[in-house]
Amino acid sequence: MSQHPQYLWWNGKQMRWEDATVHVTALGWSTVGAIFEGIRAYWNPDHQELYIFRLDEHMERFERSMKLMRLPVTYSMDELKRAIVDLLRANDSREDTYIRPLAYRGGSGQRRFSETGGTSEILINTHPMPTHLLSGRGYSACVSSWTRISDNVMPPRVKNISNYRNGQLVGMEAELNGYDTALILNTQGKVAEGGGACVMLVRDGKLITPDVTQSILESITRDALIVLARQELGLEVVERAVDRTELYIADEVFMCGTAAEITPLTSVDRYTIGNGEIGPITRKLEELLDDCFHGRSGARPNWRTPVGVAAAVAD
Ligand code: PMP
């Protein structure tokens, strides 16, 4: 059974999922210059509330992605944030949900893909995505034989759809070679990130992660974890270039991102990380992040937008 919401938002209107269709000739080129966001909302059964995690920061990055890919900004970020909240309320979303706003150049079917100007079309879709935080599962990773795209090729710091062709090759290679996931080196041969997540490692009690000039996405989860590690755990966090072999000798390694949440790696290229179990700092960060996602113990309210799902039904 396909899981789709009752409504989505397309070019200013909430509409039934089935009614949002395009002609087949619009496929392909229209998406070359598209950009998107990946946002998550978490259901708290005790509060009977759905919380969107860091909506402001996600929509700020959406706007930066549009700017870099020269897409005209046709709706204000405030309008889009309102549309997201209204959509979740209309769909009566009472479960962990993934929200994906997508912007692409309108009428691209007949246009040269390199043309500027015109208008941007925007689609916002949602689908259920249960959390896997604190599942206790450790994942195997390899270092990919592919190289991460660099800033002068396509900007990895934003969510440009075409960037994901690079991540797709990486992910398919990892799967065919029997790994759960993969890490990618940048053109300098330093560790960048995964195809859809950033990477962090623990060495001698310090949290280390590639800095934002290492061909990585400017990740919102990475930023949240840096704040939590410093402010809640009192850890030293170092953002710097990371060598491949540092992964192999690290005490703990994990990937992080909206979809990845925290994905602990227990081996990289078949080197066992630490003692092969999920490490204590990884575990602690998972707990802290989980509390922030669900609004437990009032942790960081400015990182959450309450949707008001229950109120919407009462309205
Ligand atoms: N890197 C890439 C390439 C990604 O696609 C993602 C997922 N958006 C991340 C890192 C993590 O970013 P965020 O924490 O903002 O989801």
Tab-separated table of C-alpha atoms and ligand atoms in Angstrom:
chain	number	residue	atom	x	y	z
A	1	MET	CA	0.000	0.000	0.000
A	2	SER	CA	1.451	3.372	-0.919
A	3	GLN	CA	1.611	5.748	2.010
A	4	HIS	CA	0.731	9.210	0.908
A	5	PRO	CA	-0.881	12.099	2.692
A	6	GLN	CA	-4.333	13.351	1.829
A	7	TYR	CA	-3.056	16.808	0.861
A	8	LEU	CA	0.092	18.448	-0.431
A	9	TRP	CA	0.937	22.068	-1.156
A	10	TRP	CA	1.739	23.148	-4.707
A	11	ASN	CA	2.298	26.688	-5.963
A	12	GLY	CA	0.296	28.470	-3.323
A	13	LYS	CA	-2.527	25.970	-2.911
A	14	GLN	CA	-3.254	23.059	-0.650
A	15	MET	CA	-4.648	20.324	-2.894
A	16	ARG	CA	-5.535	16.679	-2.885
A	17	TRP	CA	-2.490	14.476	-3.457
A	18	GLU	CA	-4.087	12.832	-6.522
A	19	ASP	CA	-4.795	16.186	-8.191
A	20	ALA	CA	-1.174	17.442	-8.227
A	21	THR	CA	0.042	16.139	-11.576
A	22	VAL	CA	2.374	17.400	-14.336
A	23	HIS	CA	2.669	16.392	-17.963
A	24	VAL	CA	5.188	13.615	-18.672
A	25	THR	CA	7.246	15.922	-20.961
A	26	ALA	CA	8.087	18.056	-17.922
A	27	LEU	CA	10.211	15.201	-16.529
A	28	GLY	CA	13.982	15.327	-16.522
A	29	TRP	CA	15.417	18.731	-17.311
A	30	SER	CA	13.046	20.526	-14.956
A	31	THR	CA	14.785	18.872	-12.029
A	32	VAL	CA	18.412	19.535	-13.049
A	33	GLY	CA	18.326	22.905	-11.319
A	34	ALA	CA	15.886	21.973	-8.560
A	35	ILE	CA	16.661	22.345	-4.884
A	36	PHE	CA	14.945	20.912	-1.841
A	37	GLU	CA	14.826	20.636	1.926
A	38	GLY	CA	14.492	17.619	4.157
A	39	ILE	CA	12.745	18.489	7.425
A	40	ARG	CA	11.432	16.261	10.147
A	41	ALA	CA	8.566	16.531	12.590
A	42	TYR	CA	8.277	14.312	15.670
A	43	TRP	CA	5.102	13.190	17.401
A	44	ASN	CA	5.023	13.444	21.190
A	45	PRO	CA	2.178	11.216	22.431
A	46	ASP	CA	2.283	12.694	25.948
A	47	HIS	CA	1.868	16.241	24.632
A	48	GLN	CA	-0.424	15.081	21.779
A	49	GLU	CA	1.703	17.407	19.673
A	50	LEU	CA	3.787	17.256	16.519
A	51	TYR	CA	7.005	19.284	16.655
A	52	ILE	CA	8.884	20.416	13.542
A	53	PHE	CA	12.614	20.422	14.200
A	54	ARG	CA	14.417	23.686	13.377
A	55	LEU	CA	11.957	24.838	10.708
A	56	ASP	CA	13.449	28.347	10.580
A	57	GLU	CA	16.955	27.067	9.887
A	58	HIS	CA	15.708	24.646	7.238
A	59	MET	CA	13.831	27.385	5.408
A	60	GLU	CA	16.815	29.739	5.654
A	61	ARG	CA	18.858	27.042	3.912
A	62	PHE	CA	16.031	26.544	1.361
A	63	GLU	CA	16.343	30.234	0.481
A	64	ARG	CA	20.149	29.978	0.252
A	65	SER	CA	19.806	26.937	-2.020
A	66	MET	CA	17.416	28.904	-4.288
A	67	LYS	CA	19.804	31.844	-4.381
A	68	LEU	CA	22.859	29.743	-5.261
A	69	MET	CA	21.012	27.872	-8.021
A	70	ARG	CA	19.569	31.198	-9.307
A	71	LEU	CA	15.938	30.240	-8.740
A	72	PRO	CA	13.670	33.285	-8.296
A	73	VAL	CA	12.187	33.360	-4.784
A	74	THR	CA	8.454	33.374	-5.552
A	75	TYR	CA	7.119	32.857	-2.013
A	76	SER	CA	8.484	34.292	1.198
A	77	MET	CA	9.913	31.826	3.685
A	78	ASP	CA	7.213	32.914	6.143
A	79	GLU	CA	4.525	31.907	3.634
A	80	LEU	CA	6.195	28.539	3.121
A	81	LYS	CA	6.568	27.927	6.867
A	82	ARG	CA	2.877	28.716	7.303
A	83	ALA	CA	2.062	26.360	4.399
A	84	ILE	CA	4.025	23.540	6.074
A	85	VAL	CA	2.246	23.951	9.408
A	86	ASP	CA	-1.170	24.185	7.704
A	87	LEU	CA	-0.424	21.110	5.594
A	88	LEU	CA	0.499	18.983	8.613
A	89	ARG	CA	-2.675	20.136	10.332
A	90	ALA	CA	-4.795	19.363	7.241
A	91	ASN	CA	-3.250	15.889	7.037
A	92	ASP	CA	-3.852	15.386	10.752
A	93	SER	CA	-0.259	14.079	10.999
A	94	ARG	CA	0.095	12.325	14.337
A	95	GLU	CA	3.289	10.415	13.646
A	96	ASP	CA	6.941	11.135	12.888
A	97	THR	CA	6.866	12.807	9.496
A	98	TYR	CA	9.336	13.844	6.799
A	99	ILE	CA	8.579	17.142	5.036
A	100	ARG	CA	10.116	17.869	1.663
A	101	PRO	CA	9.780	21.303	0.052
A	102	LEU	CA	11.070	21.287	-3.533
A	103	ALA	CA	11.679	24.301	-5.796
A	104	TYR	CA	12.217	24.027	-9.546
A	105	ARG	CA	12.080	26.353	-12.521
A	106	GLY	CA	8.571	26.523	-13.944
A	107	GLY	CA	7.880	25.608	-17.561
A	108	SER	CA	11.259	23.901	-17.902
A	109	GLY	CA	9.876	21.372	-20.386
A	110	GLN	CA	10.226	23.886	-23.215
A	111	ARG	CA	13.118	25.940	-21.825
A	112	ARG	CA	16.842	25.520	-22.111
A	113	PHE	CA	17.933	24.135	-18.775
A	114	SER	CA	20.560	26.892	-18.425
A	115	GLU	CA	18.087	29.783	-18.839
A	116	THR	CA	17.712	32.150	-15.908
A	117	GLY	CA	14.610	34.152	-15.025
A	118	GLY	CA	11.105	32.798	-15.234
A	119	THR	CA	9.372	31.626	-12.103
A	120	SER	CA	10.012	28.975	-9.515
A	121	GLU	CA	7.401	26.385	-8.763
A	122	ILE	CA	7.259	24.969	-5.271
A	123	LEU	CA	5.918	21.675	-4.023
A	124	ILE	CA	5.664	20.610	-0.400
A	125	ASN	CA	5.058	16.940	0.261
A	126	THR	CA	5.092	14.920	3.474
A	127	HIS	CA	5.310	11.255	4.336
A	128	PRO	CA	5.624	9.193	7.518
A	129	MET	CA	9.188	8.498	8.657
A	130	PRO	CA	9.531	6.799	12.046
A	131	THR	CA	12.570	7.646	14.134
A	132	HIS	CA	15.382	5.098	14.460
A	133	LEU	CA	17.235	7.004	17.191
A	134	LEU	CA	18.373	4.811	20.087
A	135	SER	CA	17.569	1.649	18.121
A	136	GLY	CA	20.860	0.170	19.330
A	137	ARG	CA	21.886	-0.816	15.817
A	138	GLY	CA	25.467	-0.278	14.655
A	139	TYR	CA	26.117	0.236	10.936
A	140	SER	CA	29.002	-0.739	8.651
A	141	ALA	CA	30.500	1.900	6.339
A	142	CYS	CA	33.135	1.966	3.634
A	143	VAL	CA	35.124	4.879	2.259
A	144	SER	CA	33.775	5.273	-1.257
A	145	SER	CA	35.975	5.089	-4.334
A	146	TRP	CA	34.052	8.127	-5.645
A	147	THR	CA	35.142	11.684	-4.762
A	148	ARG	CA	32.765	14.253	-3.216
A	149	ILE	CA	31.701	17.075	-5.538
A	150	SER	CA	33.537	20.265	-4.674
A	151	ASP	CA	32.425	23.884	-4.373
A	152	ASN	CA	33.673	24.726	-7.875
A	153	VAL	CA	31.803	21.794	-9.413
A	154	MET	CA	28.401	21.996	-7.693
A	155	PRO	CA	27.966	23.578	-4.293
A	156	PRO	CA	27.748	20.791	-1.689
A	157	ARG	CA	26.843	23.333	1.018
A	158	VAL	CA	23.248	23.555	-0.275
A	159	LYS	CA	20.596	21.013	-1.162
A	160	ASN	CA	20.905	21.120	-4.933
A	161	ILE	CA	19.140	18.066	-6.362
A	162	SER	CA	21.936	17.322	-8.835
A	163	ASN	CA	24.395	16.926	-5.946
A	164	TYR	CA	22.529	13.758	-5.077
A	165	ARG	CA	23.705	12.040	-8.257
A	166	ASN	CA	27.118	11.929	-6.551
A	167	GLY	CA	25.568	10.555	-3.356
A	168	GLN	CA	23.550	8.045	-5.356
A	169	LEU	CA	26.666	6.545	-6.996
A	170	VAL	CA	28.295	6.353	-3.572
A	171	GLY	CA	25.282	4.691	-1.954
A	172	MET	CA	24.813	2.150	-4.741
A	173	GLU	CA	28.493	1.202	-4.637
A	174	ALA	CA	28.326	0.692	-0.867
A	175	GLU	CA	25.211	-1.457	-1.110
A	176	LEU	CA	26.610	-3.643	-3.891
A	177	ASN	CA	29.809	-4.154	-1.882
A	178	GLY	CA	27.876	-5.258	1.206
A	179	TYR	CA	28.125	-2.140	3.406
A	180	ASP	CA	25.234	-0.320	5.054
A	181	THR	CA	26.505	3.119	4.090
A	182	ALA	CA	29.534	5.075	2.842
A	183	LEU	CA	31.737	8.053	3.560
A	184	ILE	CA	33.213	10.182	0.784
A	185	LEU	CA	36.607	11.896	0.535
A	186	ASN	CA	36.831	15.379	-0.954
A	187	THR	CA	39.179	16.463	-3.744
A	188	GLN	CA	41.907	17.039	-1.136
A	189	GLY	CA	41.564	13.424	-0.021
A	190	LYS	CA	40.107	14.433	3.359
A	191	VAL	CA	36.895	13.018	4.817
A	192	ALA	CA	33.876	15.058	3.675
A	193	GLU	CA	30.548	13.405	4.557
A	194	GLY	CA	28.193	10.651	3.468
A	195	GLY	CA	25.825	10.813	0.496
A	196	GLY	CA	23.073	12.210	2.712
A	197	ALA	CA	24.582	12.813	6.154
A	198	CYS	CA	27.539	14.411	7.909
A	199	VAL	CA	30.120	12.512	9.931
A	200	MET	CA	31.531	12.983	13.421
A	201	LEU	CA	34.168	11.072	15.335
A	202	VAL	CA	35.319	10.880	18.927
A	203	ARG	CA	39.018	10.710	19.708
A	204	ASP	CA	40.376	11.055	23.222
A	205	GLY	CA	37.098	12.499	24.467
A	206	LYS	CA	36.955	15.233	21.786
A	207	LEU	CA	34.248	15.453	19.153
A	208	ILE	CA	35.787	16.025	15.721
A	209	THR	CA	33.940	16.836	12.508
A	210	PRO	CA	34.965	18.128	9.060
A	211	ASP	CA	34.566	21.920	8.880
A	212	VAL	CA	32.141	23.539	6.420
A	213	THR	CA	34.830	24.129	3.779
A	214	GLN	CA	35.475	20.390	3.380
A	215	SER	CA	32.747	19.923	0.688
A	216	ILE	CA	29.892	19.203	3.064
A	217	LEU	CA	26.300	20.300	3.356
A	218	GLU	CA	25.793	23.025	5.960
A	219	SER	CA	23.917	20.528	8.083
A	220	ILE	CA	21.393	21.569	10.694
A	221	THR	CA	21.743	18.348	12.716
A	222	ARG	CA	25.525	18.747	12.732
A	223	ASP	CA	25.065	22.257	14.094
A	224	ALA	CA	22.605	21.021	16.756
A	225	LEU	CA	25.007	18.301	17.882
A	226	ILE	CA	27.908	20.742	18.135
A	227	VAL	CA	25.770	22.927	20.419
A	228	LEU	CA	24.595	19.960	22.527
A	229	ALA	CA	28.093	18.456	22.830
A	230	ARG	CA	29.557	21.783	23.977
A	231	GLN	CA	26.727	23.048	26.165
A	232	GLU	CA	25.223	19.852	27.600
A	233	LEU	CA	28.240	17.524	27.697
A	234	GLY	CA	30.993	20.120	28.090
A	235	LEU	CA	32.954	18.474	25.294
A	236	GLU	CA	35.620	20.107	23.196
A	237	VAL	CA	34.366	20.149	19.594
A	238	VAL	CA	36.915	20.551	16.805
A	239	GLU	CA	35.878	21.427	13.256
A	240	ARG	CA	38.807	20.641	10.975
A	241	ALA	CA	40.047	18.531	8.059
A	242	VAL	CA	39.859	14.834	8.943
A	243	ASP	CA	42.142	12.118	7.537
A	244	ARG	CA	40.699	8.834	6.367
A	245	THR	CA	42.811	6.800	8.771
A	246	GLU	CA	41.504	8.823	11.723
A	247	LEU	CA	38.182	7.096	11.077
A	248	TYR	CA	39.772	3.695	11.507
A	249	ILE	CA	41.401	4.487	14.859
A	250	ALA	CA	38.605	6.631	16.303
A	251	ASP	CA	36.908	5.591	19.546
A	252	GLU	CA	33.471	6.359	18.112
A	253	VAL	CA	32.159	7.352	14.673
A	254	PHE	CA	28.634	8.289	13.686
A	255	MET	CA	26.772	9.914	10.855
A	256	CYS	CA	24.196	12.616	11.461
A	257	GLY	CA	21.456	14.336	9.537
A	258	THR	CA	17.724	14.823	9.318
A	259	ALA	CA	17.096	11.382	7.836
A	260	ALA	CA	20.155	9.771	9.459
A	261	GLU	CA	19.416	11.355	12.872
A	262	ILE	CA	22.408	9.740	14.600
A	263	THR	CA	23.540	6.620	12.776
A	264	PRO	CA	26.325	4.935	14.784
A	265	LEU	CA	29.085	3.317	12.712
A	266	THR	CA	30.650	0.269	14.325
A	267	SER	CA	33.005	-0.483	11.429
A	268	VAL	CA	34.600	1.479	8.604
A	269	ASP	CA	36.247	-0.476	5.761
A	270	ARG	CA	35.958	-3.501	8.082
A	271	TYR	CA	38.093	-1.825	10.773
A	272	THR	CA	36.208	-2.224	14.049
A	273	ILE	CA	35.479	1.163	15.622
A	274	GLY	CA	36.332	1.206	19.334
A	275	ASN	CA	35.161	-2.076	20.804
A	276	GLY	CA	32.574	-2.571	18.080
A	277	GLU	CA	29.706	-1.295	20.239
A	278	ILE	CA	27.888	2.027	20.137
A	279	GLY	CA	30.063	4.384	22.211
A	280	PRO	CA	29.004	6.370	25.311
A	281	ILE	CA	29.236	9.832	23.704
A	282	THR	CA	27.224	8.697	20.681
A	283	ARG	CA	24.614	7.239	23.042
A	284	LYS	CA	24.445	10.411	25.151
A	285	LEU	CA	24.064	12.608	22.065
A	286	GLU	CA	21.283	10.331	20.820
A	287	GLU	CA	19.415	10.816	24.106
A	288	LEU	CA	19.881	14.596	24.048
A	289	LEU	CA	18.753	14.853	20.434
A	290	ASP	CA	15.751	12.637	21.100
A	291	ASP	CA	14.655	14.955	23.935
A	292	CYS	CA	15.045	18.003	21.693
A	293	PHE	CA	13.058	16.368	18.871
A	294	HIS	CA	10.180	15.485	21.195
A	295	GLY	CA	10.217	18.561	23.414
A	296	ARG	CA	10.917	16.548	26.560
A	297	SER	CA	12.095	18.375	29.678
A	298	GLY	CA	11.538	21.638	27.819
A	299	ALA	CA	14.862	21.224	26.003
A	300	ARG	CA	15.584	24.118	23.592
A	301	PRO	CA	12.038	25.291	22.708
A	302	ASN	CA	13.405	27.632	20.038
A	303	TRP	CA	14.382	24.535	17.984
A	304	ARG	CA	10.782	23.345	17.692
A	305	THR	CA	7.668	24.580	15.932
A	306	PRO	CA	4.524	23.047	17.479
A	307	VAL	CA	2.034	22.233	14.732
A	308	GLY	CA	-1.110	22.245	16.862
A	309	VAL	CA	-2.549	19.101	15.295
A	310	ALA	CA	-4.990	18.470	18.156
A	311	ALA	CA	-6.121	22.126	18.103
A	312	ALA	CA	-6.714	21.903	14.358
A	313	VAL	CA	-9.276	19.141	14.834
A	314	ALA	CA	-11.020	21.135	17.593
A	315	ASP	CA	-11.131	24.301	15.388
B	1	PMP	N1	24.971	15.962	4.002
B	1	PMP	C1	24.142	15.689	2.970
B	1	PMP	C2	24.715	15.492	1.628
B	1	PMP	C3	22.754	15.606	3.191
B	1	PMP	O1	21.922	15.355	2.189
B	1	PMP	C4	22.261	15.788	4.514
B	1	PMP	C5	20.782	15.664	4.765
B	1	PMP	N2	20.111	16.866	4.561
B	1	PMP	C6	23.159	16.088	5.530
B	1	PMP	C7	24.499	16.165	5.235
B	1	PMP	C8	22.659	16.416	6.910
B	1	PMP	O2	22.063	17.684	6.883
B	1	PMP	P1	20.858	18.066	7.857
B	1	PMP	O3	21.352	17.775	9.227
B	1	PMP	O4	20.631	19.511	7.650
B	1	PMP	O5	19.719	17.198	7.467
